[in-house]
C-alpha cells in the first residue's frame, strides 16, 4: 500500500502547479548555477561541477519546506546517507548519521563542521547531533561531501564532511517562531539581527522539549528532552580588505536515558571562534582562525558515584590562497594545530586526565589545463598523540567535453586516528562489563577510487548525477568481546573492509522554487572479521523520491518518501528481534506565506506506518505531526 500512496502524492505535487507559479519559470541554468555554488569541497567558492569530490547542498529554502524539527532529518532522504533514529543509553545520543555504509553506534570517519569549525567529539568518537550548538533557524545551507577529504580537513574525514553554514547578519529585524507537535514537542525560536557596512550581528535562541519515544513493548520510555541553544554571529570590517568574524554560543541539553526510569543525561557545550580574513589582492586571500570549545557531560546523578566528563579543545588554523596564470591555477597552503584535553574519573579510571595534540600541514592545488579539462591534487601530513604520523592524498581529473556534461575520476587516501577512549579507557559500564582501551591501536587507513557524471538535459531542467565508488579500509576499528565471567569490551584493528556502491540522483526543475527528484543508493560491505555483521548492518538498497511545488501562489507543498532494505540493528547479535524489516517512510509539509513577514506551516513525518524501529534500542520511531507560525519584524 505504501508505494501507491507515494505515487499519488507525487502526481498531486507535480500537477498542482498554478499558472502563477508556471509564469515565474526562468532559465533553469541560471538558478541551477546559483544553487550549485559550494565552499566545502575545496575550501573556496566553486561550482559543484568543478569539485574534486561528490557534494550536495541543502538550502535554507529546502529546510523551510521540509517541516523537520531535527537537523539529522534534513539528511535522511539524501543519496548515500544513512540516518538512524536512536536514543543511545550510554552516550545520550538520539541519532546516527553516516555515509557509504560505514555506520555504527559511534561514527568516527565523518567530519562535521559548523561554519568551518569542527564539532566532532573525539572522546566518544562522533557527533552528538542533538547537542550541536546550532539551530534550524540559523542555517543558511548544509554542504554534504561524500567520500574522503582528509587533505583539507584532517583525520576523521574518511567518510566525508558535512559543513553547516549559518546565516550572516542581515538588515535590522526581529523574528520569532513557535512550533507545537506530537510527543509533547514545544519549540520556541527567536532572533535579532542588524547589518551595516562596518559591523553587524545576529543573536538567536531556541528552546526545545519533547516527551520521548514510545517503547517497543508499549508505554513511554524515559527519554524526554529539553534543550536551550544560543548563538551569536558578528563581523567587524577593520578595513575595506580586512574583516574580523566572531562566533559564540552554547548548547544546554538534558534528556532521560531509556535504560532506567530515573536516569538522565546532561550535556553543556560552550564555544567561541574568532576569524580574520584579509583580501591581499583579487587572486590572494589570507585566513586565520582561533577557536575554543568546552563540553561538560554528567549521567546518573542519583548514583553514589555519577558519571562525569569534561572536554576542552583549542584549534588554531591558518590558510593562504593564491591564484595564478590568470585564474587557471589555485593553490591553498594551510596549517592546523589542535589541543584536546579530557578528564573523566569513570572513563579513564586510574588515569583520569588524557590529552591529544594534532599538528597538520597541507597543500592543495587545482589547475585548469584546458577550458574542458582540470586537474586537482593535494597532500597533507598530520601527527597526533594517539595516531602518530598520518599522511593523506587526493587527486582528481574533471572533464567537461560538452556544455552541461561533467565527468570526474578521483583517488584518495585518508586515515582515522584512534580516540583517547579507544586507547586508554578503563570504564566499568555495568557490574558485569568493562570497556578497556588498547594502547596498540593504529589509525584506520582508507583508499578510495571513484568515477562520477553530472549531466544537464531538456534545456538544463533535468539534472542527472551518477557516482560509483570502491573503497578499502585496513585496520578497521572493531570492538571485541571476551567472556565468560566479566565481559570485557576491547577495541582492535584486526578487520579489513571493502565498501563499494553506486549513487544515482535525478532532479527535474518544474519552475522557480518547484522540482521533483529521485535518488537511488546501493551499498555493499564485506569484511574479513564479521562478514555477516557489518554487511547486514546497513540497508543494501535505498530509494528516495519527492519534491516541492508552489501551489496557488503563496502556498508551497513538499513530499519526501524513502525506502530502505531490511538490515540488522546490531553487528554481533543474531536474534530475530534484531532484524529490521524493509520499510517506507513518508514525510510531507505545507508552508503558507500570506505576507512577506508571516509564515504558517504544518508537517507530518513517518506517515505510512504508526511506528518502526531503526536502531539497536527498544524504542520505536513514531508517526508525528507539527505545526506553527513565524513572524518577522523589520528587515527586507
PDB file of C-alpha atoms in Angstrom, residues 200-461:
ATOM      1  CA  UNK A 200      26.829  43.507  12.007  1.00  0.00           C
ATOM      2  CA  UNK A 201      25.483  40.837  14.353  1.00  0.00           C
ATOM      3  CA  UNK A 202      22.866  38.090  14.612  1.00  0.00           C
ATOM      4  CA  UNK A 203      21.819  36.767  18.019  1.00  0.00           C
ATOM      5  CA  UNK A 204      19.431  33.815  18.309  1.00  0.00           C
ATOM      6  CA  UNK A 205      17.977  31.479  20.910  1.00  0.00           C
ATOM      7  CA  UNK A 206      15.957  28.269  20.691  1.00  0.00           C
ATOM      8  CA  UNK A 207      14.161  26.309  23.389  1.00  0.00           C
ATOM      9  CA  UNK A 208      13.060  22.773  22.555  1.00  0.00           C
ATOM     10  CA  UNK A 209      11.401  19.988  24.514  1.00  0.00           C
ATOM     11  CA  UNK A 210       9.596  16.715  23.886  1.00  0.00           C
ATOM     12  CA  UNK A 211       8.366  13.755  25.895  1.00  0.00           C
ATOM     13  CA  UNK A 212      10.284  10.985  24.130  1.00  0.00           C
ATOM     14  CA  UNK A 213       9.636   7.916  22.004  1.00  0.00           C
ATOM     15  CA  UNK A 214       7.277   5.043  22.808  1.00  0.00           C
ATOM     16  CA  UNK A 215       8.707   1.677  23.872  1.00  0.00           C
ATOM     17  CA  UNK A 216       8.673  -1.316  21.565  1.00  0.00           C
ATOM     18  CA  UNK A 217       6.610  -3.225  24.158  1.00  0.00           C
ATOM     19  CA  UNK A 218       4.224  -0.371  24.885  1.00  0.00           C
ATOM     20  CA  UNK A 219       4.309   2.553  27.253  1.00  0.00           C
ATOM     21  CA  UNK A 220       6.635   5.564  27.196  1.00  0.00           C
ATOM     22  CA  UNK A 221      10.390   5.458  27.661  1.00  0.00           C
ATOM     23  CA  UNK A 222      12.382   7.720  29.940  1.00  0.00           C
ATOM     24  CA  UNK A 223      13.914   9.667  27.063  1.00  0.00           C
ATOM     25  CA  UNK A 224      12.460  13.154  27.488  1.00  0.00           C
ATOM     26  CA  UNK A 225      14.481  16.013  26.029  1.00  0.00           C
ATOM     27  CA  UNK A 226      14.996  19.669  26.971  1.00  0.00           C
ATOM     28  CA  UNK A 227      17.426  21.956  25.142  1.00  0.00           C
ATOM     29  CA  UNK A 228      18.468  25.592  25.013  1.00  0.00           C
ATOM     30  CA  UNK A 229      20.710  26.778  22.175  1.00  0.00           C
ATOM     31  CA  UNK A 230      22.168  30.275  21.875  1.00  0.00           C
ATOM     32  CA  UNK A 231      24.252  31.669  19.038  1.00  0.00           C
ATOM     33  CA  UNK A 232      25.940  34.968  18.274  1.00  0.00           C
ATOM     34  CA  UNK A 233      27.495  35.674  14.890  1.00  0.00           C
ATOM     35  CA  UNK A 234      29.039  39.069  14.222  1.00  0.00           C
ATOM     36  CA  UNK A 235      31.524  40.825  11.973  1.00  0.00           C
ATOM     37  CA  UNK A 236      33.645  43.953  12.096  1.00  0.00           C
ATOM     38  CA  UNK A 237      35.208  45.365   8.937  1.00  0.00           C
ATOM     39  CA  UNK A 238      38.566  46.686  10.117  1.00  0.00           C
ATOM     40  CA  UNK A 239      39.486  47.924   6.626  1.00  0.00           C
ATOM     41  CA  UNK A 240      37.888  47.579   3.192  1.00  0.00           C
ATOM     42  CA  UNK A 241      40.039  44.481   2.615  1.00  0.00           C
ATOM     43  CA  UNK A 242      40.084  43.064   6.177  1.00  0.00           C
ATOM     44  CA  UNK A 243      37.196  41.512   8.089  1.00  0.00           C
ATOM     45  CA  UNK A 244      37.002  40.073  11.612  1.00  0.00           C
ATOM     46  CA  UNK A 245      34.267  37.492  12.348  1.00  0.00           C
ATOM     47  CA  UNK A 246      33.088  36.349  15.777  1.00  0.00           C
ATOM     48  CA  UNK A 247      31.063  33.249  16.568  1.00  0.00           C
ATOM     49  CA  UNK A 248      29.981  32.372  20.082  1.00  0.00           C
ATOM     50  CA  UNK A 249      27.268  30.401  21.821  1.00  0.00           C
ATOM     51  CA  UNK A 250      26.336  27.261  23.609  1.00  0.00           C
ATOM     52  CA  UNK A 251      24.026  24.296  23.975  1.00  0.00           C
ATOM     53  CA  UNK A 252      22.426  23.125  27.234  1.00  0.00           C
ATOM     54  CA  UNK A 253      20.559  19.814  26.977  1.00  0.00           C
ATOM     55  CA  UNK A 254      19.005  17.370  29.415  1.00  0.00           C
ATOM     56  CA  UNK A 255      17.449  14.097  28.338  1.00  0.00           C
ATOM     57  CA  UNK A 256      16.281  10.924  30.014  1.00  0.00           C
ATOM     58  CA  UNK A 257      18.081   7.644  29.348  1.00  0.00           C
ATOM     59  CA  UNK A 258      15.850   4.825  28.201  1.00  0.00           C
ATOM     60  CA  UNK A 259      17.771   2.224  30.235  1.00  0.00           C
ATOM     61  CA  UNK A 260      16.322   3.348  33.594  1.00  0.00           C
ATOM     62  CA  UNK A 261      13.249   5.168  34.819  1.00  0.00           C
ATOM     63  CA  UNK A 262      15.124   7.772  36.845  1.00  0.00           C
ATOM     64  CA  UNK A 263      18.347   8.186  34.837  1.00  0.00           C
ATOM     65  CA  UNK A 264      19.189  11.257  32.809  1.00  0.00           C
ATOM     66  CA  UNK A 265      21.998  12.798  30.820  1.00  0.00           C
ATOM     67  CA  UNK A 266      23.041  16.452  30.917  1.00  0.00           C
ATOM     68  CA  UNK A 267      25.277  17.995  28.287  1.00  0.00           C
ATOM     69  CA  UNK A 268      26.709  21.524  28.262  1.00  0.00           C
ATOM     70  CA  UNK A 269      28.751  22.945  25.387  1.00  0.00           C
ATOM     71  CA  UNK A 270      30.201  26.452  25.026  1.00  0.00           C
ATOM     72  CA  UNK A 271      32.221  27.714  22.082  1.00  0.00           C
ATOM     73  CA  UNK A 272      33.997  30.828  20.832  1.00  0.00           C
ATOM     74  CA  UNK A 273      35.634  31.434  17.472  1.00  0.00           C
ATOM     75  CA  UNK A 274      37.484  34.426  16.033  1.00  0.00           C
ATOM     76  CA  UNK A 275      38.342  34.511  12.331  1.00  0.00           C
ATOM     77  CA  UNK A 276      40.353  37.095  10.399  1.00  0.00           C
ATOM     78  CA  UNK A 277      40.172  37.320   6.615  1.00  0.00           C
ATOM     79  CA  UNK A 278      42.437  39.611   4.612  1.00  0.00           C
ATOM     80  CA  UNK A 279      41.973  40.064   0.862  1.00  0.00           C
ATOM     81  CA  UNK A 280      45.509  40.668  -0.340  1.00  0.00           C
ATOM     82  CA  UNK A 281      44.537  41.008  -3.996  1.00  0.00           C
ATOM     83  CA  UNK A 282      41.943  39.773  -6.463  1.00  0.00           C
ATOM     84  CA  UNK A 283      43.724  36.391  -6.521  1.00  0.00           C
ATOM     85  CA  UNK A 284      45.064  36.087  -2.970  1.00  0.00           C
ATOM     86  CA  UNK A 285      43.413  35.689   0.450  1.00  0.00           C
ATOM     87  CA  UNK A 286      44.782  35.008   3.909  1.00  0.00           C
ATOM     88  CA  UNK A 287      42.591  33.453   6.632  1.00  0.00           C
ATOM     89  CA  UNK A 288      43.397  32.762  10.266  1.00  0.00           C
ATOM     90  CA  UNK A 289      41.134  31.403  12.996  1.00  0.00           C
ATOM     91  CA  UNK A 290      41.361  30.517  16.670  1.00  0.00           C
ATOM     92  CA  UNK A 291      38.500  28.678  18.368  1.00  0.00           C
ATOM     93  CA  UNK A 292      37.754  27.087  21.705  1.00  0.00           C
ATOM     94  CA  UNK A 293      35.060  24.707  22.915  1.00  0.00           C
ATOM     95  CA  UNK A 294      34.266  23.470  26.407  1.00  0.00           C
ATOM     96  CA  UNK A 295      31.966  20.481  26.998  1.00  0.00           C
ATOM     97  CA  UNK A 296      30.685  19.007  30.237  1.00  0.00           C
ATOM     98  CA  UNK A 297      28.642  15.799  30.496  1.00  0.00           C
ATOM     99  CA  UNK A 298      27.014  14.161  33.510  1.00  0.00           C
ATOM    100  CA  UNK A 299      24.946  10.966  33.743  1.00  0.00           C
ATOM    101  CA  UNK A 300      23.166   9.046  36.512  1.00  0.00           C
ATOM    102  CA  UNK A 301      23.141  11.952  39.013  1.00  0.00           C
ATOM    103  CA  UNK A 302      21.264   9.804  41.561  1.00  0.00           C
ATOM    104  CA  UNK A 303      24.022   7.199  41.766  1.00  0.00           C
ATOM    105  CA  UNK A 304      26.561   7.299  44.615  1.00  0.00           C
ATOM    106  CA  UNK A 305      29.271   7.984  42.007  1.00  0.00           C
ATOM    107  CA  UNK A 306      27.688   9.759  38.996  1.00  0.00           C
ATOM    108  CA  UNK A 307      29.360   9.663  35.609  1.00  0.00           C
ATOM    109  CA  UNK A 308      31.147  12.882  34.633  1.00  0.00           C
ATOM    110  CA  UNK A 309      33.262  14.119  31.711  1.00  0.00           C
ATOM    111  CA  UNK A 310      34.956  17.437  30.966  1.00  0.00           C
ATOM    112  CA  UNK A 311      36.314  18.014  27.463  1.00  0.00           C
ATOM    113  CA  UNK A 312      38.079  21.105  26.090  1.00  0.00           C
ATOM    114  CA  UNK A 313      39.533  21.764  22.671  1.00  0.00           C
ATOM    115  CA  UNK A 314      41.616  24.584  21.190  1.00  0.00           C
ATOM    116  CA  UNK A 315      42.048  24.955  17.424  1.00  0.00           C
ATOM    117  CA  UNK A 316      44.330  27.300  15.503  1.00  0.00           C
ATOM    118  CA  UNK A 317      44.154  27.425  11.709  1.00  0.00           C
ATOM    119  CA  UNK A 318      45.825  29.493   9.000  1.00  0.00           C
ATOM    120  CA  UNK A 319      45.423  29.228   5.231  1.00  0.00           C
ATOM    121  CA  UNK A 320      46.911  31.162   2.332  1.00  0.00           C
ATOM    122  CA  UNK A 321      45.108  31.022  -1.020  1.00  0.00           C
ATOM    123  CA  UNK A 322      46.740  32.175  -4.242  1.00  0.00           C
ATOM    124  CA  UNK A 323      45.576  32.448  -7.842  1.00  0.00           C
ATOM    125  CA  UNK A 324      47.999  32.012 -10.727  1.00  0.00           C
ATOM    126  CA  UNK A 325      48.117  32.127 -14.520  1.00  0.00           C
ATOM    127  CA  UNK A 326      45.133  34.455 -14.951  1.00  0.00           C
ATOM    128  CA  UNK A 327      42.950  32.336 -12.689  1.00  0.00           C
ATOM    129  CA  UNK A 328      43.767  28.971 -14.268  1.00  0.00           C
ATOM    130  CA  UNK A 329      45.563  27.736 -11.150  1.00  0.00           C
ATOM    131  CA  UNK A 330      44.517  27.965  -7.495  1.00  0.00           C
ATOM    132  CA  UNK A 331      46.788  26.968  -4.633  1.00  0.00           C
ATOM    133  CA  UNK A 332      45.926  26.626  -0.936  1.00  0.00           C
ATOM    134  CA  UNK A 333      48.543  26.133   1.759  1.00  0.00           C
ATOM    135  CA  UNK A 334      47.427  25.607   5.338  1.00  0.00           C
ATOM    136  CA  UNK A 335      48.470  24.760   8.867  1.00  0.00           C
ATOM    137  CA  UNK A 336      46.357  23.478  11.784  1.00  0.00           C
ATOM    138  CA  UNK A 337      47.082  22.880  15.450  1.00  0.00           C
ATOM    139  CA  UNK A 338      44.641  21.253  17.880  1.00  0.00           C
ATOM    140  CA  UNK A 339      44.926  20.531  21.570  1.00  0.00           C
ATOM    141  CA  UNK A 340      42.191  18.411  23.115  1.00  0.00           C
ATOM    142  CA  UNK A 341      42.089  17.603  26.808  1.00  0.00           C
ATOM    143  CA  UNK A 342      39.594  15.460  28.673  1.00  0.00           C
ATOM    144  CA  UNK A 343      39.028  14.363  32.227  1.00  0.00           C
ATOM    145  CA  UNK A 344      36.770  11.586  33.498  1.00  0.00           C
ATOM    146  CA  UNK A 345      37.220   9.553  36.669  1.00  0.00           C
ATOM    147  CA  UNK A 346      34.964   6.868  35.171  1.00  0.00           C
ATOM    148  CA  UNK A 347      36.110   6.541  31.525  1.00  0.00           C
ATOM    149  CA  UNK A 348      39.819   6.762  32.404  1.00  0.00           C
ATOM    150  CA  UNK A 349      39.746   5.231  35.875  1.00  0.00           C
ATOM    151  CA  UNK A 350      43.177   5.347  37.460  1.00  0.00           C
ATOM    152  CA  UNK A 351      44.472   7.952  34.998  1.00  0.00           C
ATOM    153  CA  UNK A 352      41.576  10.403  34.585  1.00  0.00           C
ATOM    154  CA  UNK A 353      43.334  13.138  32.579  1.00  0.00           C
ATOM    155  CA  UNK A 354      44.078  12.492  28.899  1.00  0.00           C
ATOM    156  CA  UNK A 355      45.034  14.760  26.018  1.00  0.00           C
ATOM    157  CA  UNK A 356      45.664  14.616  22.307  1.00  0.00           C
ATOM    158  CA  UNK A 357      47.687  17.122  20.275  1.00  0.00           C
ATOM    159  CA  UNK A 358      47.312  17.220  16.499  1.00  0.00           C
ATOM    160  CA  UNK A 359      49.545  19.155  14.095  1.00  0.00           C
ATOM    161  CA  UNK A 360      48.831  19.194  10.342  1.00  0.00           C
ATOM    162  CA  UNK A 361      50.028  20.938   7.203  1.00  0.00           C
ATOM    163  CA  UNK A 362      48.586  20.675   3.699  1.00  0.00           C
ATOM    164  CA  UNK A 363      48.964  21.845   0.103  1.00  0.00           C
ATOM    165  CA  UNK A 364      46.025  21.723  -2.296  1.00  0.00           C
ATOM    166  CA  UNK A 365      46.142  22.792  -5.940  1.00  0.00           C
ATOM    167  CA  UNK A 366      43.753  22.925  -8.900  1.00  0.00           C
ATOM    168  CA  UNK A 367      44.903  23.562 -12.457  1.00  0.00           C
ATOM    169  CA  UNK A 368      42.673  24.249 -15.448  1.00  0.00           C
ATOM    170  CA  UNK A 369      44.756  22.534 -18.132  1.00  0.00           C
ATOM    171  CA  UNK A 370      42.329  23.473 -20.908  1.00  0.00           C
ATOM    172  CA  UNK A 371      38.877  25.005 -20.961  1.00  0.00           C
ATOM    173  CA  UNK A 372      37.450  21.473 -20.721  1.00  0.00           C
ATOM    174  CA  UNK A 373      39.963  19.632 -18.505  1.00  0.00           C
ATOM    175  CA  UNK A 374      41.065  20.350 -14.928  1.00  0.00           C
ATOM    176  CA  UNK A 375      43.346  18.531 -12.511  1.00  0.00           C
ATOM    177  CA  UNK A 376      43.141  18.712  -8.709  1.00  0.00           C
ATOM    178  CA  UNK A 377      45.749  17.342  -6.307  1.00  0.00           C
ATOM    179  CA  UNK A 378      46.579  17.698  -2.648  1.00  0.00           C
ATOM    180  CA  UNK A 379      48.698  16.187   0.089  1.00  0.00           C
ATOM    181  CA  UNK A 380      48.813  16.606   3.851  1.00  0.00           C
ATOM    182  CA  UNK A 381      50.894  15.336   6.757  1.00  0.00           C
ATOM    183  CA  UNK A 382      49.415  15.052  10.238  1.00  0.00           C
ATOM    184  CA  UNK A 383      50.842  13.986  13.569  1.00  0.00           C
ATOM    185  CA  UNK A 384      48.769  13.175  16.655  1.00  0.00           C
ATOM    186  CA  UNK A 385      49.469  11.760  20.101  1.00  0.00           C
ATOM    187  CA  UNK A 386      47.052   8.863  19.538  1.00  0.00           C
ATOM    188  CA  UNK A 387      47.835   8.091  15.883  1.00  0.00           C
ATOM    189  CA  UNK A 388      51.394   9.183  15.130  1.00  0.00           C
ATOM    190  CA  UNK A 389      52.031  10.249  11.537  1.00  0.00           C
ATOM    191  CA  UNK A 390      49.025  10.065   9.178  1.00  0.00           C
ATOM    192  CA  UNK A 391      49.537  11.239   5.570  1.00  0.00           C
ATOM    193  CA  UNK A 392      46.621  11.925   3.225  1.00  0.00           C
ATOM    194  CA  UNK A 393      46.447  12.195  -0.563  1.00  0.00           C
ATOM    195  CA  UNK A 394      43.829  13.457  -3.029  1.00  0.00           C
ATOM    196  CA  UNK A 395      43.875  13.545  -6.839  1.00  0.00           C
ATOM    197  CA  UNK A 396      41.091  14.153  -9.345  1.00  0.00           C
ATOM    198  CA  UNK A 397      40.534  14.922 -13.028  1.00  0.00           C
ATOM    199  CA  UNK A 398      37.422  16.826 -14.148  1.00  0.00           C
ATOM    200  CA  UNK A 399      36.396  16.779 -17.823  1.00  0.00           C
ATOM    201  CA  UNK A 400      33.670  18.903 -19.463  1.00  0.00           C
ATOM    202  CA  UNK A 401      33.562  17.577 -23.033  1.00  0.00           C
ATOM    203  CA  UNK A 402      30.245  19.322 -23.736  1.00  0.00           C
ATOM    204  CA  UNK A 403      28.426  22.172 -22.041  1.00  0.00           C
ATOM    205  CA  UNK A 404      26.388  20.845 -19.134  1.00  0.00           C
ATOM    206  CA  UNK A 405      28.087  17.429 -19.028  1.00  0.00           C
ATOM    207  CA  UNK A 406      30.859  16.781 -16.497  1.00  0.00           C
ATOM    208  CA  UNK A 407      32.895  13.626 -15.822  1.00  0.00           C
ATOM    209  CA  UNK A 408      35.134  13.170 -12.788  1.00  0.00           C
ATOM    210  CA  UNK A 409      37.616  10.495 -11.730  1.00  0.00           C
ATOM    211  CA  UNK A 410      39.236  10.669  -8.296  1.00  0.00           C
ATOM    212  CA  UNK A 411      41.588   8.849  -5.964  1.00  0.00           C
ATOM    213  CA  UNK A 412      42.166   9.496  -2.272  1.00  0.00           C
ATOM    214  CA  UNK A 413      43.830   8.136   0.829  1.00  0.00           C
ATOM    215  CA  UNK A 414      42.700   9.085   4.322  1.00  0.00           C
ATOM    216  CA  UNK A 415      43.213   7.989   7.910  1.00  0.00           C
ATOM    217  CA  UNK A 416      41.060   7.876  11.026  1.00  0.00           C
ATOM    218  CA  UNK A 417      43.092   8.287  14.192  1.00  0.00           C
ATOM    219  CA  UNK A 418      42.066   6.371  17.348  1.00  0.00           C
ATOM    220  CA  UNK A 419      40.304   8.360  20.023  1.00  0.00           C
ATOM    221  CA  UNK A 420      41.807   8.577  23.521  1.00  0.00           C
ATOM    222  CA  UNK A 421      38.890   6.435  24.731  1.00  0.00           C
ATOM    223  CA  UNK A 422      39.837   3.603  22.364  1.00  0.00           C
ATOM    224  CA  UNK A 423      43.451   3.693  23.510  1.00  0.00           C
ATOM    225  CA  UNK A 424      43.256   4.484  27.213  1.00  0.00           C
ATOM    226  CA  UNK A 425      39.748   3.700  28.550  1.00  0.00           C
ATOM    227  CA  UNK A 426      39.257   1.803  31.803  1.00  0.00           C
ATOM    228  CA  UNK A 427      35.499   2.085  32.249  1.00  0.00           C
ATOM    229  CA  UNK A 428      33.156  -0.185  34.209  1.00  0.00           C
ATOM    230  CA  UNK A 429      29.993   0.026  32.075  1.00  0.00           C
ATOM    231  CA  UNK A 430      27.973  -2.216  34.402  1.00  0.00           C
ATOM    232  CA  UNK A 431      28.760  -4.582  37.252  1.00  0.00           C
ATOM    233  CA  UNK A 432      29.406  -7.306  34.673  1.00  0.00           C
ATOM    234  CA  UNK A 433      31.016  -5.444  31.761  1.00  0.00           C
ATOM    235  CA  UNK A 434      34.058  -3.238  31.290  1.00  0.00           C
ATOM    236  CA  UNK A 435      35.443  -1.141  28.420  1.00  0.00           C
ATOM    237  CA  UNK A 436      39.235  -1.379  28.238  1.00  0.00           C
ATOM    238  CA  UNK A 437      41.408   0.645  25.856  1.00  0.00           C
ATOM    239  CA  UNK A 438      44.019  -0.795  23.542  1.00  0.00           C
ATOM    240  CA  UNK A 439      47.326   1.160  23.538  1.00  0.00           C
ATOM    241  CA  UNK A 440      48.353  -0.710  20.374  1.00  0.00           C
ATOM    242  CA  UNK A 441      45.582   0.852  18.256  1.00  0.00           C
ATOM    243  CA  UNK A 442      46.746   2.387  14.954  1.00  0.00           C
ATOM    244  CA  UNK A 443      44.844   4.655  12.528  1.00  0.00           C
ATOM    245  CA  UNK A 444      42.331   3.135  10.118  1.00  0.00           C
ATOM    246  CA  UNK A 445      43.587   3.612   6.552  1.00  0.00           C
ATOM    247  CA  UNK A 446      41.107   4.179   3.713  1.00  0.00           C
ATOM    248  CA  UNK A 447      41.811   4.122  -0.031  1.00  0.00           C
ATOM    249  CA  UNK A 448      39.086   5.330  -2.390  1.00  0.00           C
ATOM    250  CA  UNK A 449      38.534   5.134  -6.156  1.00  0.00           C
ATOM    251  CA  UNK A 450      35.597   6.972  -7.690  1.00  0.00           C
ATOM    252  CA  UNK A 451      34.077   7.993 -11.025  1.00  0.00           C
ATOM    253  CA  UNK A 452      31.137  10.352 -11.467  1.00  0.00           C
ATOM    254  CA  UNK A 453      28.971  12.068 -14.061  1.00  0.00           C
ATOM    255  CA  UNK A 454      26.780  15.186 -13.786  1.00  0.00           C
ATOM    256  CA  UNK A 455      24.574  15.957 -16.759  1.00  0.00           C
ATOM    257  CA  UNK A 456      22.118  18.558 -17.974  1.00  0.00           C
ATOM    258  CA  UNK A 457      19.217  17.757 -20.304  1.00  0.00           C
ATOM    259  CA  UNK A 458      15.915  19.194 -21.557  1.00  0.00           C
ATOM    260  CA  UNK A 459      17.024  22.812 -21.672  1.00  0.00           C
ATOM    261  CA  UNK A 460      19.051  22.293 -18.465  1.00  0.00           C
ATOM    262  CA  UNK A 461      15.967  21.420 -16.400  1.00  0.00           C
TER     263      UNK A 461
END
